Amino acid sequence: MHVRTRVLIVGAGPIGLETAWECKRRGIEYIQVEKGPIGSTITCYPQETTFFSSADRIGIAGVPLVTPGQRKATKEEYLAYLRQVVVARGLEVRAYEEVRGLRRDDDGFLAHTDRGSIRADAVVLATGDMARTRSIGIEGEELPHVSHEFVEPHRYFGQRLLIVGGKNSAVEAALRCWHAGAHVTLSYRREEFDARHVKYWLLPELKGRIHRGEIACFMPSEPLHVTATHVTLREPQGDLQVPADFVLLLTGYEADMSLFRMLGAELEGRAERPRVDEQTMQTSVPGLYVAGTATAGTQYEFSLFIENCHIHARRIGAALAGEPPPDDPPPLTVPES
C-alpha cells in the first residue's frame, strides 16, 4: 500500500523548506522527507559557526530572521530559526526518513523509504551539495587521529594540529583552534589564499598570525601520507615531515547524486550538475525538479548558496501550479556567501 501525494520533496534544508511553503501556500499537496533532522547539513557545521550571509539574505518563507543587532546568524541561531519557520508556516516534515529507491513509471514516481513507499506525481530533490566529505586518497587517511570534519576547538588544546586546506573551513578552524590553545600548522596546495573563498574578517587575522609565526603555514604544499606522529608534506623544494597529534583534512564535500542517477536524469561534467530548465527547475526527467545547491552538483568552485537559491522554490511552485515563471530576482552584485 503506497501513500499517494501530488509532490514529494526530498530534503528539508532551507530551500527544501521554502519549496514546501511555496507548495502549501498554493494548496498543492506534498510530502516532505528528510534523512536527518531539519537543516541536516547545517547541524554538521562546527559549533558557533557564523554564516557568511547577512540575516536578511538567508531568511525563508517570508519569516524574518532576527538576530541581535541584525548581525550575521550563528549555526545555533539559524537552526532555531528553521524550527520557527516550520512551526509558523505549519509545515510537515517526515524527519529521519531516508529515500532508498526512486523510480518513474506510467503512474508517476515511486519512492521507497526506510518507512514505506510514497507514490507522487512530481518529485523535488533538494538534497544539497554536502552529502559526504571528500577523501584525498593518501596513506594514513583512515587513522583515528585524522578527521575530515571540524566540530569544535577545545579538543585540540595544547596539541599539535595540522590542518590541510585553505578555504573558509580550514581558515576558520585554524584560527579558532589557535585561540583555544592549539599549536596549529596549515598546509595548502596553492601559493596564496583566495579572498573570494574566505570570510573577509578572517583572512587579515590569519595572515597576521602567520607573519608573526603564531600559526605555521606551508604553501604550496600537499600531504603525501600520515603516520601516528607525523605528516609528510610535499613542497616544491622537497618533502618534509611535520609533527602532528591530530590532523584535519578540510578539503571539501561531495554531493550525493544517486537519486538523480536512479531516475536517469542527465548530469553534466565532473560536478554532475543536473541539466535543468532555468524557468521551472525541471530536470531532463519530466516531473523531476531540483532546488537549492543540489542544482550545482558537487561544487568545486562555489556559485550557489542559500542566498541565491530562493528563486528555485518560487519557480518550482509556479511550475507545479501552472503559473507563469516568476521574474528573476535582481542580481546580487556582491554575493555575501
Tab-separated table of C-alpha atoms in Angstrom:
chain	number	residue	atom	x	y	z
A	1	MET	CA	0.000	0.000	0.000
A	2	HIS	CA	1.517	3.298	-1.112
A	3	VAL	CA	0.883	6.717	0.345
A	4	ARG	CA	-0.160	9.000	-2.510
A	5	THR	CA	0.682	12.683	-2.870
A	6	ARG	CA	0.937	15.303	-5.570
A	7	VAL	CA	4.557	16.245	-4.797
A	8	LEU	CA	7.355	14.503	-2.916
A	9	ILE	CA	10.045	16.856	-1.603
A	10	VAL	CA	13.287	15.136	-0.636
A	11	GLY	CA	15.367	17.248	1.729
A	12	ALA	CA	14.407	19.722	4.445
A	13	GLY	CA	17.217	22.225	4.411
A	14	PRO	CA	16.382	25.927	3.971
A	15	ILE	CA	15.456	25.722	0.266
A	16	GLY	CA	13.607	22.423	0.712
A	17	LEU	CA	11.514	24.034	3.446
A	18	GLU	CA	10.971	27.104	1.283
A	19	THR	CA	9.778	24.852	-1.549
A	20	ALA	CA	7.338	23.169	0.844
A	21	TRP	CA	5.960	26.584	1.767
A	22	GLU	CA	5.554	27.537	-1.898
A	23	CYS	CA	3.511	24.343	-2.357
A	24	LYS	CA	1.456	24.830	0.794
A	25	ARG	CA	0.517	28.421	0.083
A	26	ARG	CA	-0.774	27.354	-3.328
A	27	GLY	CA	-2.755	24.439	-1.931
A	28	ILE	CA	-0.521	21.834	-3.582
A	29	GLU	CA	-0.457	18.587	-1.613
A	30	TYR	CA	3.052	17.448	-0.716
A	31	ILE	CA	5.022	15.075	1.471
A	32	GLN	CA	8.465	16.164	2.626
A	33	VAL	CA	11.052	13.668	3.853
A	34	GLU	CA	14.490	14.275	5.314
A	35	LYS	CA	17.018	11.581	6.194
A	36	GLY	CA	18.083	13.503	9.318
A	37	PRO	CA	16.676	16.445	11.263
A	38	ILE	CA	15.546	19.597	9.501
A	39	GLY	CA	18.578	21.551	8.347
A	40	SER	CA	20.543	18.314	8.463
A	41	THR	CA	23.665	19.672	6.747
A	42	ILE	CA	23.758	22.733	8.972
A	43	THR	CA	23.656	20.556	12.091
A	44	CYS	CA	27.061	19.226	10.983
A	45	TYR	CA	28.644	22.687	10.898
A	46	PRO	CA	31.191	23.347	13.676
A	47	GLN	CA	29.752	24.762	16.883
A	48	GLU	CA	29.097	28.512	16.791
A	49	THR	CA	29.842	28.824	13.070
A	50	THR	CA	28.841	32.257	11.763
A	51	PHE	CA	27.157	32.443	8.363
A	52	PHE	CA	28.764	34.371	5.535
A	53	SER	CA	25.448	35.952	4.562
A	54	SER	CA	23.519	38.664	6.356
A	55	ALA	CA	20.341	37.614	8.142
A	56	ASP	CA	18.035	39.189	5.562
A	57	ARG	CA	19.607	37.144	2.759
A	58	ILE	CA	19.068	33.720	4.320
A	59	GLY	CA	15.552	34.226	5.663
A	60	ILE	CA	12.973	31.918	4.038
A	61	ALA	CA	9.224	31.577	3.531
A	62	GLY	CA	8.564	35.207	4.402
A	63	VAL	CA	9.534	34.709	8.044
A	64	PRO	CA	12.086	37.313	9.184
A	65	LEU	CA	15.352	36.049	10.634
A	66	VAL	CA	16.084	38.318	13.584
A	67	THR	CA	19.408	38.296	15.401
A	68	PRO	CA	20.744	40.755	17.992
A	69	GLY	CA	21.680	43.874	16.081
A	70	GLN	CA	20.791	42.031	12.850
A	71	ARG	CA	24.328	40.662	12.827
A	72	LYS	CA	25.142	37.511	10.907
A	73	ALA	CA	23.493	34.410	12.380
A	74	THR	CA	25.321	31.566	14.052
A	75	LYS	CA	24.631	27.919	13.288
A	76	GLU	CA	22.639	27.568	16.505
A	77	GLU	CA	20.557	30.690	15.810
A	78	TYR	CA	19.790	29.557	12.282
A	79	LEU	CA	18.687	26.083	13.346
A	80	ALA	CA	16.367	27.694	15.906
A	81	TYR	CA	15.068	29.916	13.100
A	82	LEU	CA	14.348	26.913	10.857
A	83	ARG	CA	12.350	25.340	13.674
A	84	GLN	CA	10.455	28.609	13.984
A	85	VAL	CA	9.672	28.599	10.249
A	86	VAL	CA	8.308	25.048	10.383
A	87	VAL	CA	6.014	25.957	13.282
A	88	ALA	CA	4.978	29.385	11.978
A	89	ARG	CA	4.130	28.097	8.488
A	90	GLY	CA	2.635	24.806	9.677
A	91	LEU	CA	4.990	22.728	7.560
A	92	GLU	CA	5.059	18.972	7.998
A	93	VAL	CA	8.394	17.192	7.691
A	94	ARG	CA	8.898	13.463	7.995
A	95	ALA	CA	12.337	13.682	9.598
A	96	TYR	CA	14.733	10.736	9.855
A	97	GLU	CA	13.161	9.086	6.830
A	98	GLU	CA	15.589	8.307	4.023
A	99	VAL	CA	14.697	7.585	0.403
A	100	ARG	CA	16.392	4.312	-0.515
A	101	GLY	CA	14.989	3.892	-4.009
A	102	LEU	CA	13.270	6.075	-6.585
A	103	ARG	CA	11.834	5.211	-9.989
A	104	ARG	CA	9.500	6.644	-12.579
A	105	ASP	CA	6.756	4.740	-14.408
A	106	ASP	CA	3.474	5.382	-16.186
A	107	ASP	CA	1.842	6.314	-12.868
A	108	GLY	CA	4.405	8.921	-11.865
A	109	PHE	CA	7.147	8.344	-9.305
A	110	LEU	CA	7.528	5.661	-6.673
A	111	ALA	CA	9.860	6.273	-3.742
A	112	HIS	CA	10.870	3.566	-1.322
A	113	THR	CA	11.913	4.929	2.078
A	114	ASP	CA	13.067	3.142	5.195
A	115	ARG	CA	9.495	3.540	6.483
A	116	GLY	CA	7.435	2.558	3.461
A	117	SER	CA	6.559	3.720	-0.068
A	118	ILE	CA	5.347	7.035	-1.460
A	119	ARG	CA	3.686	7.498	-4.841
A	120	ALA	CA	3.925	11.032	-6.264
A	121	ASP	CA	3.085	12.859	-9.465
A	122	ALA	CA	6.206	15.030	-9.160
A	123	VAL	CA	9.430	14.951	-7.163
A	124	VAL	CA	11.623	17.802	-5.945
A	125	LEU	CA	15.177	16.877	-4.962
A	126	ALA	CA	16.559	19.433	-2.515
A	127	THR	CA	19.375	17.205	-1.331
A	128	GLY	CA	22.164	19.780	-1.095
A	129	ASP	CA	25.812	19.516	-2.088
A	130	MET	CA	27.481	18.354	1.142
A	131	ALA	CA	26.452	14.708	1.497
A	132	ARG	CA	29.924	13.404	2.328
A	133	THR	CA	33.431	14.652	2.908
A	134	ARG	CA	35.919	14.447	0.069
A	135	SER	CA	38.652	11.857	0.507
A	136	ILE	CA	42.119	12.820	-0.732
A	137	GLY	CA	43.314	9.227	-1.017
A	138	ILE	CA	46.542	9.268	0.961
A	139	GLU	CA	48.066	6.606	3.185
A	140	GLY	CA	47.021	7.069	6.803
A	141	GLU	CA	43.846	8.992	5.996
A	142	GLU	CA	41.847	6.410	7.954
A	143	LEU	CA	43.879	6.699	11.187
A	144	PRO	CA	41.869	7.574	14.321
A	145	HIS	CA	43.547	10.955	14.891
A	146	VAL	CA	42.660	12.073	11.343
A	147	SER	CA	39.284	13.689	10.619
A	148	HIS	CA	37.583	15.335	7.656
A	149	GLU	CA	35.294	17.419	9.860
A	150	PHE	CA	35.990	20.147	12.384
A	151	VAL	CA	33.488	20.042	15.256
A	152	GLU	CA	34.860	22.354	17.956
A	153	PRO	CA	38.289	23.630	19.056
A	154	HIS	CA	38.526	22.554	22.711
A	155	ARG	CA	39.724	19.027	21.959
A	156	TYR	CA	42.910	20.417	20.362
A	157	PHE	CA	44.064	22.483	23.366
A	158	GLY	CA	47.807	22.023	23.815
A	159	GLN	CA	48.005	19.647	20.837
A	160	ARG	CA	49.973	19.833	17.589
A	161	LEU	CA	47.273	20.201	14.946
A	162	LEU	CA	47.903	20.041	11.199
A	163	ILE	CA	45.074	21.401	9.045
A	164	VAL	CA	45.030	20.641	5.321
A	165	GLY	CA	43.069	23.145	3.242
A	166	GLY	CA	42.999	26.852	2.518
A	167	LYS	CA	39.386	27.856	2.023
A	168	ASN	CA	36.996	29.119	4.630
A	169	SER	CA	36.524	25.937	6.657
A	170	ALA	CA	40.273	25.448	7.071
A	171	VAL	CA	40.984	29.102	7.822
A	172	GLU	CA	38.235	29.344	10.415
A	173	ALA	CA	39.295	26.083	12.065
A	174	ALA	CA	42.909	27.244	12.204
A	175	LEU	CA	42.038	30.485	13.941
A	176	ARG	CA	39.513	29.007	16.349
A	177	CYS	CA	41.883	26.223	17.354
A	178	TRP	CA	44.775	28.660	17.786
A	179	HIS	CA	42.596	30.791	20.079
A	180	ALA	CA	41.788	27.612	22.050
A	181	GLY	CA	45.469	26.953	22.644
A	182	ALA	CA	46.358	24.504	19.860
A	183	HIS	CA	49.721	24.564	18.074
A	184	VAL	CA	48.417	24.995	14.518
A	185	THR	CA	50.076	24.279	11.193
A	186	LEU	CA	48.356	24.863	7.844
A	187	SER	CA	49.108	23.060	4.591
A	188	TYR	CA	47.536	24.481	1.421
A	189	ARG	CA	48.174	23.389	-2.143
A	190	ARG	CA	48.012	26.889	-3.600
A	191	GLU	CA	50.564	29.674	-3.345
A	192	GLU	CA	48.161	32.114	-1.698
A	193	PHE	CA	44.693	32.293	-0.145
A	194	ASP	CA	41.768	33.316	-2.339
A	195	ALA	CA	39.822	36.089	-0.635
A	196	ARG	CA	36.672	35.052	-2.519
A	197	HIS	CA	36.550	31.808	-0.532
A	198	VAL	CA	37.342	33.089	2.964
A	199	LYS	CA	35.188	35.263	5.227
A	200	TYR	CA	36.536	38.746	4.833
A	201	TRP	CA	37.001	39.265	8.568
A	202	LEU	CA	39.135	36.116	8.966
A	203	LEU	CA	41.818	36.475	6.323
A	204	PRO	CA	43.604	39.548	7.743
A	205	GLU	CA	43.886	37.876	11.147
A	206	LEU	CA	45.198	34.640	9.663
A	207	LYS	CA	47.817	36.429	7.571
A	208	GLY	CA	48.917	38.410	10.601
A	209	ARG	CA	49.328	35.309	12.746
A	210	ILE	CA	51.264	33.536	10.013
A	211	HIS	CA	53.519	36.576	9.587
A	212	ARG	CA	54.233	36.630	13.330
A	213	GLY	CA	54.925	32.895	13.406
A	214	GLU	CA	51.961	32.132	15.643
A	215	ILE	CA	50.485	29.792	13.033
A	216	ALA	CA	52.862	27.816	10.814
A	217	CYS	CA	51.931	27.628	7.149
A	218	PHE	CA	53.354	25.681	4.213
A	219	MET	CA	52.206	26.998	0.818
A	220	PRO	CA	52.182	25.475	-1.680
A	221	SER	CA	52.269	22.014	-0.195
A	222	GLU	CA	50.237	18.833	-0.161
A	223	PRO	CA	50.143	15.852	2.197
A	224	LEU	CA	51.638	12.591	0.987
A	225	HIS	CA	50.956	10.301	3.933
A	226	VAL	CA	50.085	10.335	7.617
A	227	THR	CA	51.595	8.325	10.467
A	228	ALA	CA	50.704	8.211	14.153
A	229	THR	CA	53.133	11.054	14.861
A	230	HIS	CA	53.869	12.928	11.611
A	231	VAL	CA	52.501	14.089	8.271
A	232	THR	CA	54.774	14.126	5.243
A	233	LEU	CA	54.203	17.216	3.113
A	234	ARG	CA	55.490	17.762	-0.399
A	235	GLU	CA	56.720	21.252	-1.204
A	236	PRO	CA	58.297	22.426	-4.480
A	237	GLN	CA	61.755	22.191	-2.890
A	238	GLY	CA	61.214	18.704	-1.451
A	239	ASP	CA	59.422	16.691	1.223
A	240	LEU	CA	59.318	17.468	4.925
A	241	GLN	CA	57.827	15.846	7.995
A	242	VAL	CA	55.545	17.850	10.269
A	243	PRO	CA	54.833	16.518	13.777
A	244	ALA	CA	51.094	16.209	14.406
A	245	ASP	CA	48.965	14.850	17.239
A	246	PHE	CA	45.798	15.480	15.216
A	247	VAL	CA	45.105	16.065	11.515
A	248	LEU	CA	42.115	17.835	9.987
A	249	LEU	CA	41.669	17.231	6.243
A	250	LEU	CA	39.282	20.085	5.451
A	251	THR	CA	39.284	19.548	1.709
A	252	GLY	CA	35.610	19.908	0.884
A	253	TYR	CA	32.459	17.897	0.339
A	254	GLU	CA	30.723	15.977	-2.423
A	255	ALA	CA	27.073	15.902	-3.393
A	256	ASP	CA	25.120	12.642	-3.439
A	257	MET	CA	23.571	12.466	-6.905
A	258	SER	CA	22.399	8.853	-6.589
A	259	LEU	CA	18.670	9.689	-6.667
A	260	PHE	CA	19.174	11.644	-9.892
A	261	ARG	CA	21.008	8.701	-11.403
A	262	MET	CA	18.264	6.288	-10.316
A	263	LEU	CA	15.824	8.267	-12.448
A	264	GLY	CA	18.185	8.692	-15.392
A	265	ALA	CA	18.480	12.468	-15.065
A	266	GLU	CA	21.120	13.992	-17.309
A	267	LEU	CA	24.154	15.047	-15.257
A	268	GLU	CA	26.839	17.237	-16.743
A	269	GLY	CA	30.587	17.341	-16.202
A	270	ARG	CA	32.804	16.471	-13.295
A	271	ALA	CA	30.416	18.161	-10.849
A	272	GLU	CA	27.476	16.041	-12.119
A	273	ARG	CA	25.349	19.151	-12.408
A	274	PRO	CA	21.743	18.284	-13.386
A	275	ARG	CA	20.580	19.763	-16.674
A	276	VAL	CA	17.586	21.956	-15.824
A	277	ASP	CA	15.093	24.318	-17.370
A	278	GLU	CA	16.056	27.535	-15.575
A	279	GLN	CA	12.483	28.846	-15.737
A	280	THR	CA	10.945	25.873	-13.939
A	281	MET	CA	13.861	23.977	-12.340
A	282	GLN	CA	12.642	20.810	-14.069
A	283	THR	CA	15.394	18.358	-14.967
A	284	SER	CA	15.682	16.270	-18.122
A	285	VAL	CA	13.208	13.841	-16.478
A	286	PRO	CA	9.634	15.185	-16.784
A	287	GLY	CA	8.179	15.848	-13.363
A	288	LEU	CA	11.553	15.778	-11.596
A	289	TYR	CA	12.672	19.134	-10.202
A	290	VAL	CA	15.780	20.238	-8.336
A	291	ALA	CA	16.114	23.037	-5.782
A	292	GLY	CA	18.939	24.573	-3.817
A	293	THR	CA	22.622	23.802	-4.045
A	294	ALA	CA	21.970	20.321	-5.489
A	295	THR	CA	21.363	22.263	-8.712
A	296	ALA	CA	25.144	22.675	-8.963
A	297	GLY	CA	26.042	19.071	-8.145
A	298	THR	CA	29.383	18.922	-6.340
A	299	GLN	CA	30.642	22.495	-6.134
A	300	TYR	CA	34.372	22.693	-6.753
A	301	GLU	CA	34.098	26.450	-7.241
A	302	PHE	CA	31.138	27.692	-5.240
A	303	SER	CA	28.419	29.602	-7.075
A	304	LEU	CA	25.184	28.562	-5.320
A	305	PHE	CA	24.326	29.321	-1.706
A	306	ILE	CA	21.143	29.802	0.314
A	307	GLU	CA	21.012	33.470	-0.605
A	308	ASN	CA	20.802	32.957	-4.376
A	309	CYS	CA	18.631	29.804	-4.378
A	310	HIS	CA	15.357	31.289	-3.065
A	311	ILE	CA	14.159	31.725	-6.650
A	312	HIS	CA	14.294	27.942	-7.156
A	313	ALA	CA	11.429	27.413	-4.699
A	314	ARG	CA	9.315	30.105	-6.369
A	315	ARG	CA	9.969	28.727	-9.848
A	316	ILE	CA	9.001	25.204	-8.794
A	317	GLY	CA	5.869	26.385	-7.005
A	318	ALA	CA	4.772	28.313	-10.085
A	319	ALA	CA	5.509	25.394	-12.423
A	320	LEU	CA	3.541	22.933	-10.297
A	321	ALA	CA	0.606	25.338	-10.112
A	322	GLY	CA	0.648	26.038	-13.860
A	323	GLU	CA	1.549	29.684	-13.279
A	324	PRO	CA	3.934	31.793	-15.389
A	325	PRO	CA	7.536	31.713	-14.181
A	326	PRO	CA	8.336	34.405	-11.598
A	327	ASP	CA	10.532	37.292	-12.584
A	328	ASP	CA	14.212	36.758	-11.958
A	329	PRO	CA	15.409	38.495	-8.789
A	330	PRO	CA	17.791	41.440	-9.076
A	331	PRO	CA	21.336	40.078	-9.372
A	332	LEU	CA	23.410	40.026	-6.205
A	333	THR	CA	26.209	42.317	-7.277
A	334	VAL	CA	28.349	41.047	-4.417
A	335	PRO	CA	27.064	37.739	-3.043
A	336	GLU	CA	27.978	37.642	0.635
A	337	SER	CA	28.434	33.869	0.753
